[in-house]
Coordinates of C-alpha atoms in Angstrom, one line a residue:
Chain N
T1 CA 115.4 88.2 61.5
V2 CA 114.9 87.2 65.1
K3 CA 115.9 83.7 64.4
V4 CA 118.6 84.3 61.8
H5 CA 120.3 87.2 63.5
K6 CA 119.7 86.2 67.1
D7 CA 122.5 88.3 68.5
D8 CA 122.0 91.4 66.6
L9 CA 119.0 93.4 67.9
T10 CA 119.8 96.3 65.6
K11 CA 118.7 94.3 62.7
V12 CA 115.4 93.5 64.4
D13 CA 115.0 97.2 65.1
L14 CA 115.6 97.9 61.4
V15 CA 112.8 95.6 60.4
L16 CA 110.4 97.2 62.9
N17 CA 111.5 100.6 61.7
G18 CA 110.8 99.7 58.2
C19 CA 107.4 98.4 59.1
A20 CA 106.5 101.6 61.0
K21 CA 107.6 103.8 58.2
V22 CA 105.6 101.9 55.5
L23 CA 102.4 101.6 57.5
G24 CA 102.7 104.8 59.4
G25 CA 101.9 106.9 56.4
R26 CA 98.5 105.3 55.8
T27 CA 95.4 107.0 57.1
E28 CA 92.9 104.1 56.9
E29 CA 92.6 101.7 59.8
L30 CA 94.3 98.4 59.8
N31 CA 92.2 95.4 58.8
P32 CA 92.0 92.5 61.3
K33 CA 94.4 90.4 59.2
A34 CA 97.0 93.1 59.2
T35 CA 96.5 93.6 62.9
K36 CA 97.1 89.9 63.5
E37 CA 100.3 90.1 61.5
L38 CA 101.6 93.0 63.4
V39 CA 100.9 91.3 66.7
V40 CA 102.8 88.3 65.5
L41 CA 105.6 90.6 64.5
L42 CA 105.7 92.3 67.9
S43 CA 105.4 89.0 69.8
A44 CA 108.3 87.3 68.1
P45 CA 111.1 89.3 69.8
L46 CA 109.3 88.8 73.2
A47 CA 109.5 85.1 72.8
E48 CA 113.2 85.2 72.0
Y49 CA 114.7 88.0 74.1
D50 CA 114.2 89.3 77.7
V51 CA 112.3 92.5 78.1
V52 CA 115.4 94.6 78.8
S53 CA 116.7 93.8 75.3
I54 CA 113.3 94.5 73.8
L55 CA 113.4 97.9 75.3
S56 CA 116.4 98.8 73.2
L57 CA 114.3 98.4 70.0
N58 CA 113.5 102.0 69.5
A59 CA 111.0 101.3 66.7
Y60 CA 109.0 98.9 68.8
P61 CA 106.6 101.6 70.2
D62 CA 106.2 103.1 66.8
V63 CA 104.9 99.8 65.5
M64 CA 102.7 99.4 68.6
A65 CA 101.3 102.9 67.8
L66 CA 99.9 101.5 64.6
L67 CA 97.6 99.2 66.4
K68 CA 94.1 100.0 67.7
D69 CA 93.8 100.9 71.4
D70 CA 92.5 97.6 72.6
V71 CA 95.1 95.6 70.7
R72 CA 97.8 97.9 72.0
K73 CA 96.5 97.3 75.5
D74 CA 96.7 93.5 75.0
M75 CA 100.3 93.9 73.7
A76 CA 101.2 96.0 76.8
V77 CA 99.7 93.3 79.0
T78 CA 101.8 90.7 77.2
I79 CA 104.9 92.7 77.8
I80 CA 104.1 93.1 81.5
K81 CA 103.4 89.4 81.9
S82 CA 106.7 88.7 80.2
V83 CA 108.5 90.8 82.8
I84 CA 106.7 89.2 85.7
N85 CA 107.0 85.6 84.4
S86 CA 110.6 85.9 83.7
G87 CA 111.4 87.8 86.8
T88 CA 113.4 90.3 84.8
I89 CA 114.5 93.3 86.9
L90 CA 114.7 96.7 85.3
S91 CA 117.3 98.7 87.2
S92 CA 117.8 102.0 85.5
V93 CA 115.7 105.1 85.1
A94 CA 116.2 104.8 81.3
Q95 CA 114.9 101.3 81.2
V96 CA 111.9 102.2 83.4
D97 CA 111.1 105.2 81.2
M98 CA 111.3 103.1 78.0
L99 CA 109.1 100.4 79.5
F100 CA 106.4 102.9 80.4
E101 CA 106.6 104.2 76.8
F102 CA 105.8 100.7 75.7
I103 CA 102.9 100.2 78.0
M104 CA 101.6 103.8 77.7
Q105 CA 98.2 102.5 76.7
L106 CA 97.5 101.1 80.1
I107 CA 98.9 104.1 82.0
T108 CA 97.2 107.2 80.7
D109 CA 94.0 108.3 79.1
G110 CA 95.8 108.9 75.9
D111 CA 96.6 112.1 74.0
E112 CA 93.1 112.5 72.6
G113 CA 91.5 111.0 75.7
E114 CA 90.8 107.8 73.9
N115 CA 90.9 105.9 77.2
K116 CA 88.5 108.2 78.8
E117 CA 85.7 105.8 77.8
E118 CA 87.1 103.1 80.0
D119 CA 84.8 101.7 82.6
P120 CA 86.5 101.5 86.0
D121 CA 84.2 98.7 87.1
D122 CA 85.2 96.6 84.1
E123 CA 87.0 93.4 85.3
D124 CA 89.4 93.6 82.5
F125 CA 90.4 97.1 83.3
Q126 CA 90.9 96.1 87.0
E127 CA 93.0 93.1 86.0
Q128 CA 95.2 95.3 83.7
Q129 CA 95.7 97.9 86.5
N130 CA 96.5 95.2 89.0
L131 CA 99.2 93.9 86.6
V132 CA 100.6 97.4 86.3
G133 CA 100.7 97.5 90.1
R134 CA 102.5 94.2 90.3
L135 CA 105.1 95.5 87.8
I136 CA 106.5 97.8 90.4
M137 CA 108.2 94.8 92.1
Y138 CA 110.4 94.4 89.1
L139 CA 111.5 98.0 88.9
H140 CA 114.4 98.0 91.3
S141 CA 118.0 99.1 91.9
D142 CA 120.2 98.2 94.8
D143 CA 121.8 101.7 94.4
L144 CA 119.6 103.8 96.8
D145 CA 120.1 107.0 94.7
V146 CA 119.0 105.2 91.5
M147 CA 116.1 103.5 93.3
F148 CA 114.8 106.8 94.5
K149 CA 115.0 108.2 91.0
I150 CA 113.2 105.2 89.7
L151 CA 110.4 105.9 92.2
Y152 CA 110.1 109.5 91.0
T153 CA 110.0 108.2 87.4
I154 CA 107.2 105.7 88.3
R155 CA 105.3 108.4 90.2
R156 CA 105.5 110.8 87.3
H157 CA 104.2 108.3 84.8
F158 CA 101.4 107.2 87.1
G159 CA 100.5 110.8 87.7
T160 CA 99.1 110.8 84.1
G161 CA 96.7 108.1 84.9
G162 CA 93.9 110.0 86.6
P163 CA 91.5 108.9 89.3
K164 CA 90.6 105.7 87.6
R165 CA 94.1 104.4 87.9
L166 CA 95.8 106.1 90.8
K167 CA 94.2 104.0 93.4
Y168 CA 95.6 100.9 91.8
T169 CA 99.0 102.2 91.0
L170 CA 100.0 104.5 93.9
P171 CA 99.6 102.0 96.8
P172 CA 102.2 99.6 95.3
T173 CA 104.4 102.6 94.7
I174 CA 104.0 103.6 98.3
F175 CA 105.1 100.2 99.5
A176 CA 108.1 100.3 97.2
A177 CA 109.0 103.6 98.9
L178 CA 108.5 102.0 102.3
R179 CA 110.9 99.2 101.3
L180 CA 113.4 101.9 100.3
V181 CA 113.0 103.5 103.7
R182 CA 114.1 100.2 105.3
K183 CA 117.2 100.0 103.0
V184 CA 118.1 103.6 103.7
Q185 CA 117.7 102.9 107.4
A186 CA 120.0 99.9 107.1
A187 CA 122.6 101.9 105.3
G188 CA 122.8 104.4 108.1
D189 CA 125.6 106.9 107.5
Q190 CA 126.5 105.2 104.3
S191 CA 123.3 106.2 102.7
T192 CA 123.5 108.5 99.7
I193 CA 120.0 109.8 100.0
S194 CA 118.1 111.5 102.9
I195 CA 115.5 109.4 104.6
K196 CA 113.4 112.5 105.3
K197 CA 113.2 113.1 101.6
V198 CA 111.8 109.6 101.1
F199 CA 109.2 110.3 103.8
Q200 CA 108.4 113.5 102.1
F201 CA 107.8 111.5 98.9
L202 CA 105.6 109.1 100.8
H203 CA 103.5 111.8 102.4
Q204 CA 103.0 113.7 99.1
T205 CA 102.1 110.5 97.3
V206 CA 99.5 109.4 99.8
Q207 CA 98.0 112.9 100.0
V208 CA 97.1 112.6 96.3
L209 CA 94.8 109.7 96.9
P210 CA 91.7 111.2 98.6
A211 CA 91.0 113.5 95.7
N212 CA 91.4 110.5 93.3
D213 CA 88.6 108.1 94.2
C214 CA 90.7 106.1 96.7
P215 CA 88.5 104.9 99.6
P216 CA 89.4 107.0 102.6
E217 CA 89.9 103.8 104.7
T218 CA 92.7 102.8 102.4
T219 CA 94.4 106.2 102.6
V220 CA 94.2 106.0 106.4
R221 CA 95.8 102.5 106.3
L222 CA 98.6 103.7 104.0
L223 CA 99.3 106.7 106.3
L224 CA 99.5 104.4 109.3
Q225 CA 102.0 102.1 107.5
C226 CA 104.1 105.2 106.9
A227 CA 103.7 106.1 110.6
L228 CA 105.1 102.7 111.6
A229 CA 108.1 103.2 109.3
A230 CA 108.7 106.7 110.8
N231 CA 108.5 105.3 114.3
E232 CA 111.2 102.7 113.4
C233 CA 113.4 105.6 112.2
K234 CA 112.7 107.5 115.4
L235 CA 111.5 110.5 113.6
E236 CA 108.9 111.8 116.0
D237 CA 107.7 114.9 114.0
I238 CA 107.3 113.0 110.8
L239 CA 105.5 110.2 112.8
Y240 CA 103.1 112.8 114.3
A241 CA 102.4 114.3 110.9
F242 CA 101.4 111.0 109.5
F243 CA 99.0 110.4 112.4
E244 CA 97.6 113.9 112.1
S245 CA 96.9 113.4 108.4
A246 CA 95.3 110.0 109.1
F247 CA 93.1 111.5 111.8
T248 CA 92.0 114.3 109.5
I249 CA 90.9 111.9 106.8
Y250 CA 89.2 109.7 109.4
E251 CA 87.3 112.6 110.7
E252 CA 86.3 114.1 107.4
E253 CA 85.7 111.1 105.3
V254 CA 85.3 107.8 107.1
S255 CA 81.6 107.7 107.7
D256 CA 80.6 104.1 107.5
S257 CA 80.3 102.7 111.0
R258 CA 82.0 99.4 110.2
E259 CA 84.9 101.2 108.6
Q260 CA 85.2 103.5 111.6
V261 CA 85.5 100.5 114.0
S262 CA 88.1 99.0 111.8
A263 CA 90.1 102.2 111.4
L264 CA 90.1 102.9 115.1
Q265 CA 91.5 99.4 115.7
L266 CA 94.3 100.2 113.4
F267 CA 94.9 103.6 115.0
I268 CA 95.1 102.1 118.4
G269 CA 97.2 99.1 117.3
T270 CA 99.6 101.3 115.4
M271 CA 99.9 103.8 118.3
H272 CA 100.6 101.0 120.7
Q273 CA 103.6 100.0 118.5
C274 CA 104.9 103.6 118.4
T275 CA 107.5 103.9 121.1
C276 CA 109.2 107.1 120.0
F277 CA 106.5 109.6 121.0
G278 CA 107.2 112.2 123.6
A279 CA 104.6 112.5 126.4
D280 CA 102.8 115.5 124.9
N281 CA 102.4 114.1 121.4
R282 CA 101.4 110.8 122.9
D283 CA 98.7 112.3 125.1
A284 CA 97.3 114.4 122.3
L285 CA 96.9 111.4 120.0
I286 CA 95.5 109.2 122.8
H287 CA 93.0 111.8 123.6
K288 CA 91.9 111.8 119.9
C289 CA 91.5 108.1 120.0
T290 CA 89.3 108.1 123.1
V291 CA 87.2 110.9 121.7
Y292 CA 86.6 109.1 118.4
T293 CA 85.9 105.9 120.3
S294 CA 83.1 107.6 122.2
R295 CA 81.6 108.8 119.0
L296 CA 81.2 105.4 117.4
L297 CA 77.6 104.7 116.5
K298 CA 76.8 101.5 118.3
K299 CA 77.3 101.0 122.1
P300 CA 78.9 97.6 121.8
D301 CA 81.4 99.0 119.3
Q302 CA 82.1 101.9 121.7
C303 CA 82.7 99.5 124.5
R304 CA 85.1 97.4 122.6
A305 CA 87.1 100.3 121.2
A306 CA 87.1 101.7 124.8
Y307 CA 88.6 98.6 126.3
I308 CA 91.3 98.2 123.7
C309 CA 92.3 101.9 124.3
S310 CA 93.5 100.6 127.7
H311 CA 96.5 99.3 125.9
L312 CA 97.5 102.8 125.0
F313 CA 98.3 103.4 128.7
W314 CA 100.4 100.2 129.0
G315 CA 103.2 100.6 126.5
K316 CA 106.1 98.3 125.8
E317 CA 108.4 100.2 128.1
E318 CA 107.8 100.6 131.8
D319 CA 107.8 104.3 131.7
A320 CA 104.9 104.1 129.3
Q321 CA 102.8 102.1 131.7
D322 CA 100.2 103.7 133.9
G323 CA 98.2 101.3 135.9
D324 CA 95.7 103.9 137.1
K325 CA 94.9 105.1 133.7
V326 CA 94.4 101.5 132.5
L327 CA 91.9 101.1 135.3
L328 CA 90.0 104.3 134.4
C329 CA 89.8 103.2 130.8
L330 CA 88.4 99.8 131.7
K331 CA 86.0 101.4 134.1
R332 CA 84.7 103.6 131.3
A333 CA 84.3 100.5 129.1
L334 CA 82.2 98.9 131.9
K335 CA 80.0 101.9 132.0
V336 CA 79.4 101.7 128.3
A337 CA 78.8 97.9 128.6
N338 CA 76.1 98.7 131.1
A339 CA 74.5 101.3 128.9
A340 CA 74.7 98.9 126.0
Q341 CA 72.8 96.3 128.0
Q342 CA 70.1 98.8 128.9
V343 CA 69.7 100.0 125.3
A344 CA 69.4 96.4 124.1
A345 CA 67.0 95.5 126.8
A346 CA 64.8 98.4 126.1
A347 CA 64.8 97.7 122.4
R348 CA 64.1 94.1 122.3
G349 CA 63.3 93.0 125.9
S350 CA 66.2 90.7 125.8
D351 CA 69.9 91.1 126.2
G352 CA 70.9 91.1 122.6
G353 CA 74.3 89.7 123.2
S354 CA 75.7 92.7 125.1
S355 CA 76.4 90.7 128.4
A356 CA 79.3 89.1 126.5
L357 CA 80.9 92.5 126.7
F358 CA 81.4 92.0 130.4
V359 CA 83.3 88.7 129.8
E360 CA 85.4 90.5 127.2
I361 CA 86.3 93.3 129.7
L362 CA 87.0 90.7 132.4
N363 CA 89.5 89.1 130.0
K364 CA 91.1 92.5 129.5
Y365 CA 91.5 92.9 133.3
L366 CA 93.1 89.5 133.3
F367 CA 95.6 90.6 130.6
F368 CA 96.8 93.5 132.8
L369 CA 96.9 91.3 135.9
D370 CA 99.1 89.0 133.9
A371 CA 101.3 91.9 132.9
G372 CA 101.9 92.8 136.5
N373 CA 99.2 95.4 137.3
T374 CA 97.8 94.2 140.7
K375 CA 95.3 97.1 141.0
V376 CA 92.9 95.2 138.8
L377 CA 92.2 92.6 141.4
P378 CA 89.2 94.3 143.1
P379 CA 87.4 95.1 139.8
I380 CA 88.0 91.5 138.7
E381 CA 86.2 90.1 141.7
Q382 CA 83.3 92.5 141.3
L383 CA 83.0 91.7 137.6
M384 CA 83.1 88.0 138.1
D385 CA 80.2 88.3 140.6
L386 CA 78.3 90.4 138.1
I387 CA 78.9 87.9 135.3
Q388 CA 77.9 84.9 137.4
N389 CA 74.7 86.8 138.3
E390 CA 74.0 87.4 134.6
I391 CA 74.5 83.8 133.8
D392 CA 72.3 82.6 136.6
N393 CA 69.6 84.9 135.4
L394 CA 69.8 83.9 131.8
E395 CA 66.5 83.2 130.2
S396 CA 67.2 82.3 126.7
T397 CA 69.9 80.1 125.3
S398 CA 71.0 82.8 122.9
E399 CA 73.7 83.7 125.5
G400 CA 75.2 80.2 125.2
N401 CA 78.3 81.8 123.8
M402 CA 78.7 84.1 126.7
E403 CA 78.6 81.2 129.2
A404 CA 81.1 79.2 127.2
F405 CA 83.4 82.2 127.0
Y406 CA 83.1 82.7 130.8
K407 CA 83.8 79.0 131.5
A408 CA 86.8 79.2 129.2
T409 CA 88.0 82.3 131.1
I410 CA 87.6 80.5 134.4
R411 CA 89.6 77.5 133.0
H412 CA 92.3 80.0 131.9
I413 CA 92.5 81.5 135.4
Q414 CA 92.8 78.0 136.9
Q415 CA 95.6 77.0 134.5
Q416 CA 97.4 80.2 135.2
K417 CA 97.1 79.6 139.0
A418 CA 98.7 76.2 138.5
S419 CA 101.5 77.6 136.5
E420 CA 104.7 79.4 137.5
E421 CA 102.9 82.7 137.2
G422 CA 100.4 81.4 139.8
S423 CA 101.2 83.9 142.5
K424 CA 99.7 86.7 140.5
Y425 CA 96.4 85.0 140.4
E426 CA 96.2 84.2 144.1
G427 CA 93.7 87.0 144.8
I428 CA 91.0 85.5 142.5
N429 CA 88.6 82.8 143.8
V430 CA 87.2 80.4 141.3
Chain T
K1 CA 96.3 66.8 98.6
I2 CA 95.4 70.0 100.4
Q3 CA 91.8 69.7 101.6
H4 CA 91.3 73.2 103.1
I5 CA 93.1 76.5 102.8
L6 CA 92.8 78.9 105.8
C7 CA 93.9 82.4 104.8
T8 CA 94.4 85.2 107.3
G9 CA 93.8 87.9 104.6
D10 CA 95.6 90.6 102.7
L11 CA 95.2 88.9 99.4
C12 CA 94.4 92.4 98.1
I13 CA 93.4 91.5 94.6
K14 CA 91.0 89.0 93.0
E15 CA 93.8 87.3 91.1
M16 CA 95.4 86.1 94.4
H17 CA 92.0 84.8 95.5
D18 CA 91.6 82.9 92.3
Y19 CA 95.1 81.5 92.5
L20 CA 94.4 80.0 96.0
K21 CA 91.1 78.7 94.8
G22 CA 92.9 76.9 92.1
I23 CA 95.0 75.1 94.7
C24 CA 92.1 74.1 96.8
S25 CA 88.4 74.9 96.4
D26 CA 87.6 74.8 100.1
L27 CA 89.1 78.3 100.8
H28 CA 88.4 80.2 104.0
I29 CA 89.5 83.8 104.1
V30 CA 89.1 86.6 106.5
K31 CA 89.4 90.3 106.0
G32 CA 92.9 91.7 106.2
E33 CA 94.2 95.2 106.5
F34 CA 94.2 95.9 102.8
D35 CA 91.4 93.7 101.5
E36 CA 88.6 95.5 99.9
S37 CA 86.5 92.4 99.2
N38 CA 83.7 91.5 101.5
Y39 CA 85.4 88.9 103.7
P40 CA 84.3 88.4 107.3
E41 CA 86.3 89.7 110.3
T42 CA 86.5 86.2 111.8
K43 CA 85.6 82.7 110.7
V44 CA 85.1 79.5 112.6
L45 CA 85.0 76.0 111.0
T46 CA 85.3 72.4 112.2
V47 CA 87.8 70.0 110.7
G48 CA 87.5 66.5 112.1
S49 CA 87.0 67.0 115.8
F50 CA 88.8 70.3 116.0
K51 CA 87.2 73.7 116.0
I52 CA 89.4 76.2 114.1
G53 CA 89.1 80.0 114.2
I54 CA 90.7 82.4 111.7
C55 CA 91.3 86.1 112.2
H56 CA 93.6 88.5 110.4
G57 CA 94.9 89.8 113.8
H58 CA 95.1 93.6 113.4
Q59 CA 91.9 93.7 115.5
V60 CA 93.7 91.9 118.4
I61 CA 95.7 94.4 120.4
P62 CA 98.6 94.3 121.2
W63 CA 99.4 92.8 117.8
G64 CA 100.6 89.3 118.0
D65 CA 100.4 89.2 121.8
I66 CA 99.7 85.7 123.0
E67 CA 97.5 86.6 125.9
S68 CA 95.3 88.8 123.7
L69 CA 95.1 86.2 121.0
A70 CA 94.2 83.6 123.7
M71 CA 91.3 85.9 124.7
L72 CA 89.9 85.9 121.1
Q73 CA 90.4 82.1 121.1
R74 CA 88.3 81.7 124.2
Q75 CA 85.7 84.1 122.8
L76 CA 85.4 82.1 119.6
D77 CA 85.6 78.9 121.5
V78 CA 88.1 77.3 119.2
D79 CA 90.9 74.7 119.7
I80 CA 93.1 76.3 117.1
L81 CA 93.3 80.0 116.3
V82 CA 95.0 81.0 113.1
S83 CA 96.0 84.6 112.8
G84 CA 98.3 86.9 110.9
H85 CA 99.1 90.6 110.5
V86 CA 102.4 90.2 112.3
T87 CA 104.6 87.4 111.2
S88 CA 104.8 85.5 114.4
Q89 CA 103.3 85.5 117.9
V90 CA 105.0 87.1 120.8
A91 CA 104.7 86.9 124.5
G92 CA 104.5 90.1 126.4
E93 CA 107.6 91.7 127.8
K94 CA 107.2 89.9 131.1
D95 CA 108.4 86.6 129.9
K96 CA 111.7 87.0 128.1
E97 CA 112.1 83.3 127.5
R98 CA 109.2 82.8 125.4
K99 CA 110.5 83.4 121.9
Q100 CA 108.6 84.5 118.9
C101 CA 106.9 81.6 117.3
K102 CA 104.5 80.5 114.6
V103 CA 103.0 77.5 116.4
L104 CA 102.4 77.6 120.1
K105 CA 100.6 75.3 122.5
Y106 CA 99.1 77.7 125.0
E107 CA 97.2 76.3 128.0
D108 CA 95.0 73.6 126.3
R109 CA 94.8 75.2 122.9
L110 CA 96.9 75.9 119.9
L111 CA 97.9 79.3 118.5
V112 CA 99.1 79.4 114.9
N113 CA 100.6 82.2 112.8
P114 CA 101.6 81.1 109.4
G115 CA 103.4 84.3 108.5
S116 CA 103.4 85.7 105.0
A117 CA 103.3 83.3 102.1
T118 CA 104.9 85.9 99.9
G119 CA 107.4 87.5 102.1
A120 CA 105.6 90.8 101.5
Y121 CA 106.6 94.1 103.2
N122 CA 105.5 94.0 106.8
G123 CA 105.0 97.1 109.0
I124 CA 106.5 95.4 112.0
T125 CA 109.0 92.8 110.8
H126 CA 112.0 93.4 108.7
D127 CA 113.3 90.8 106.3
V128 CA 110.2 88.6 106.1
K129 CA 110.9 85.0 105.1
P130 CA 108.0 83.6 103.1
S131 CA 106.2 80.9 105.2
F132 CA 103.1 78.9 105.7
V133 CA 101.9 76.2 108.1
L134 CA 100.6 72.8 107.2
L135 CA 98.2 71.2 109.7
D136 CA 97.9 67.5 109.6
I137 CA 94.6 66.8 111.4
A138 CA 93.9 63.3 112.7
E139 CA 91.2 62.0 114.9
L140 CA 92.5 63.3 118.2
K141 CA 95.7 65.0 117.3
V142 CA 97.1 67.7 115.1
D143 CA 100.7 67.9 113.8
A144 CA 101.9 71.3 112.6
Y145 CA 104.6 71.8 110.0
V146 CA 106.1 75.2 109.5
Y147 CA 107.4 75.7 105.9
E148 CA 109.8 78.6 105.4
L149 CA 111.7 79.8 102.4
V150 CA 115.2 80.8 103.6
D151 CA 117.8 81.9 101.0
G152 CA 116.2 79.9 98.2
D153 CA 115.8 76.7 100.2
V154 CA 112.6 75.3 101.7
K155 CA 113.0 74.5 105.3
V156 CA 110.3 72.4 107.1
E157 CA 110.0 72.0 110.8
K158 CA 107.6 69.9 112.7
V159 CA 106.8 72.2 115.6
D160 CA 104.2 70.7 117.8
E161 CA 102.0 67.8 118.4
F162 CA 98.7 69.0 119.7
V163 CA 96.5 66.5 121.4
R164 CA 92.9 67.2 122.2
K165 CA 91.9 66.9 125.8
Q166 CA 88.7 65.0 126.2

């Protein structure tokens, strides 16, 4: 029928309908040969038509329902791959709904919980869920109102997936919503939907993740992405709310020390990008950052987090730049570096690599000198003396990296002195 | 034929890793913002006579800042630093003339940001054009080519000739 009546999908649907009716009444399971025939039957239209057309075949899901679960899943995977490979875009809520009907086997645990047996560590399962995630890119409408409805539809379907699936399916959904935010932003007054409602959708969607097996680090990262978007829209309250949620998750659930270091880098980096904070909110969040920094497990990590905090006091705009606070921050970092050195010395009788921290902090001072903060000159001099001292007293060659780093730093200063920026560096003797 | 792939991270899923591996088996990846795989935070390798460092870049604050990237470069002691996270490098506010760029000769080293190969959503940049950088590494010099997909066309720009100081 597909070949003979190419333009008439209703005839194809008739065939499928007939098949479903005849086989649907049977109670015994299909034998492998029959299953193979059914798969061939279902694949034929896929080869001939685009997926949007296939979706109009109302009897298609009925025939799919005849198949065993794992064969149904394979069929669903074939359909998704067909969308992705052909680049077909589904742009209406009805189409999206229908598609999810077709691929239901991958989306939920099933009416009788057949899929509950699925092993989330199984590679096939993960591949399938990744495919479902990628499918989101093809569910899109340029009409903002429709796009928002599509997002709600997707969210509703994914909601039936349970903890095994949500951590694969919600992050792509969240990024789709972030893309929508950009479009709404660009539309400005012409937009038919409220940007705050999209942020509401975002916040609600992310909040579901912690209770559904999503690693807390990932939830924090998603919240910070939302924060960046809110900052661009200059929505300070929404921005603050995202940060608050992120800090809550960090405090309550991020316990691995490596993950804490990484998360704090993202908090600090994101905050540095956020220019729409008022002074009070800004101070409150900076305070949180510095507190969490001091609670990191290892002293070198504390030191590094402390010196990148200095950037929080030197924002993009001049009125967000406080040279004194930068100095205080770096001074605190130096203190921790000293402590780290002592801890390492006591533990192993050797430096353990913590003298490199002094060179790192020196480089930070140089950053601010370059940015126009002249108050850093005295500490720079002292630090350079200290470092030179350390190098002169080096016993083992394990600190070779530190010496190379320091030499490179000196070369940097020399090159800057010789450049048009040279006057800033006059105060340093090399 | 591509002999090495240097990836700044955010592949996110195993399928992307396998795809790149299919292009070239000498694949070097570092951990991005959304990678859950166990990639390292930074990586250093030598190609010819050049030492190359790779880092995703979200660890370098301010993001994309040339001075801060240069600090990491000195720390890793590499001639070329490849980073990502933002889609191009940017000088601080102090120097308005230095534009955003993907390949920059800075002091006596090279800073490279290949951008996003897929044009994926980026928290900082709107309207990301998919791009990558090709490094042609000879005995004593490196030529960098920036490939960008703009409105369906591939644009190639030879950006810099980086010569190693002896």
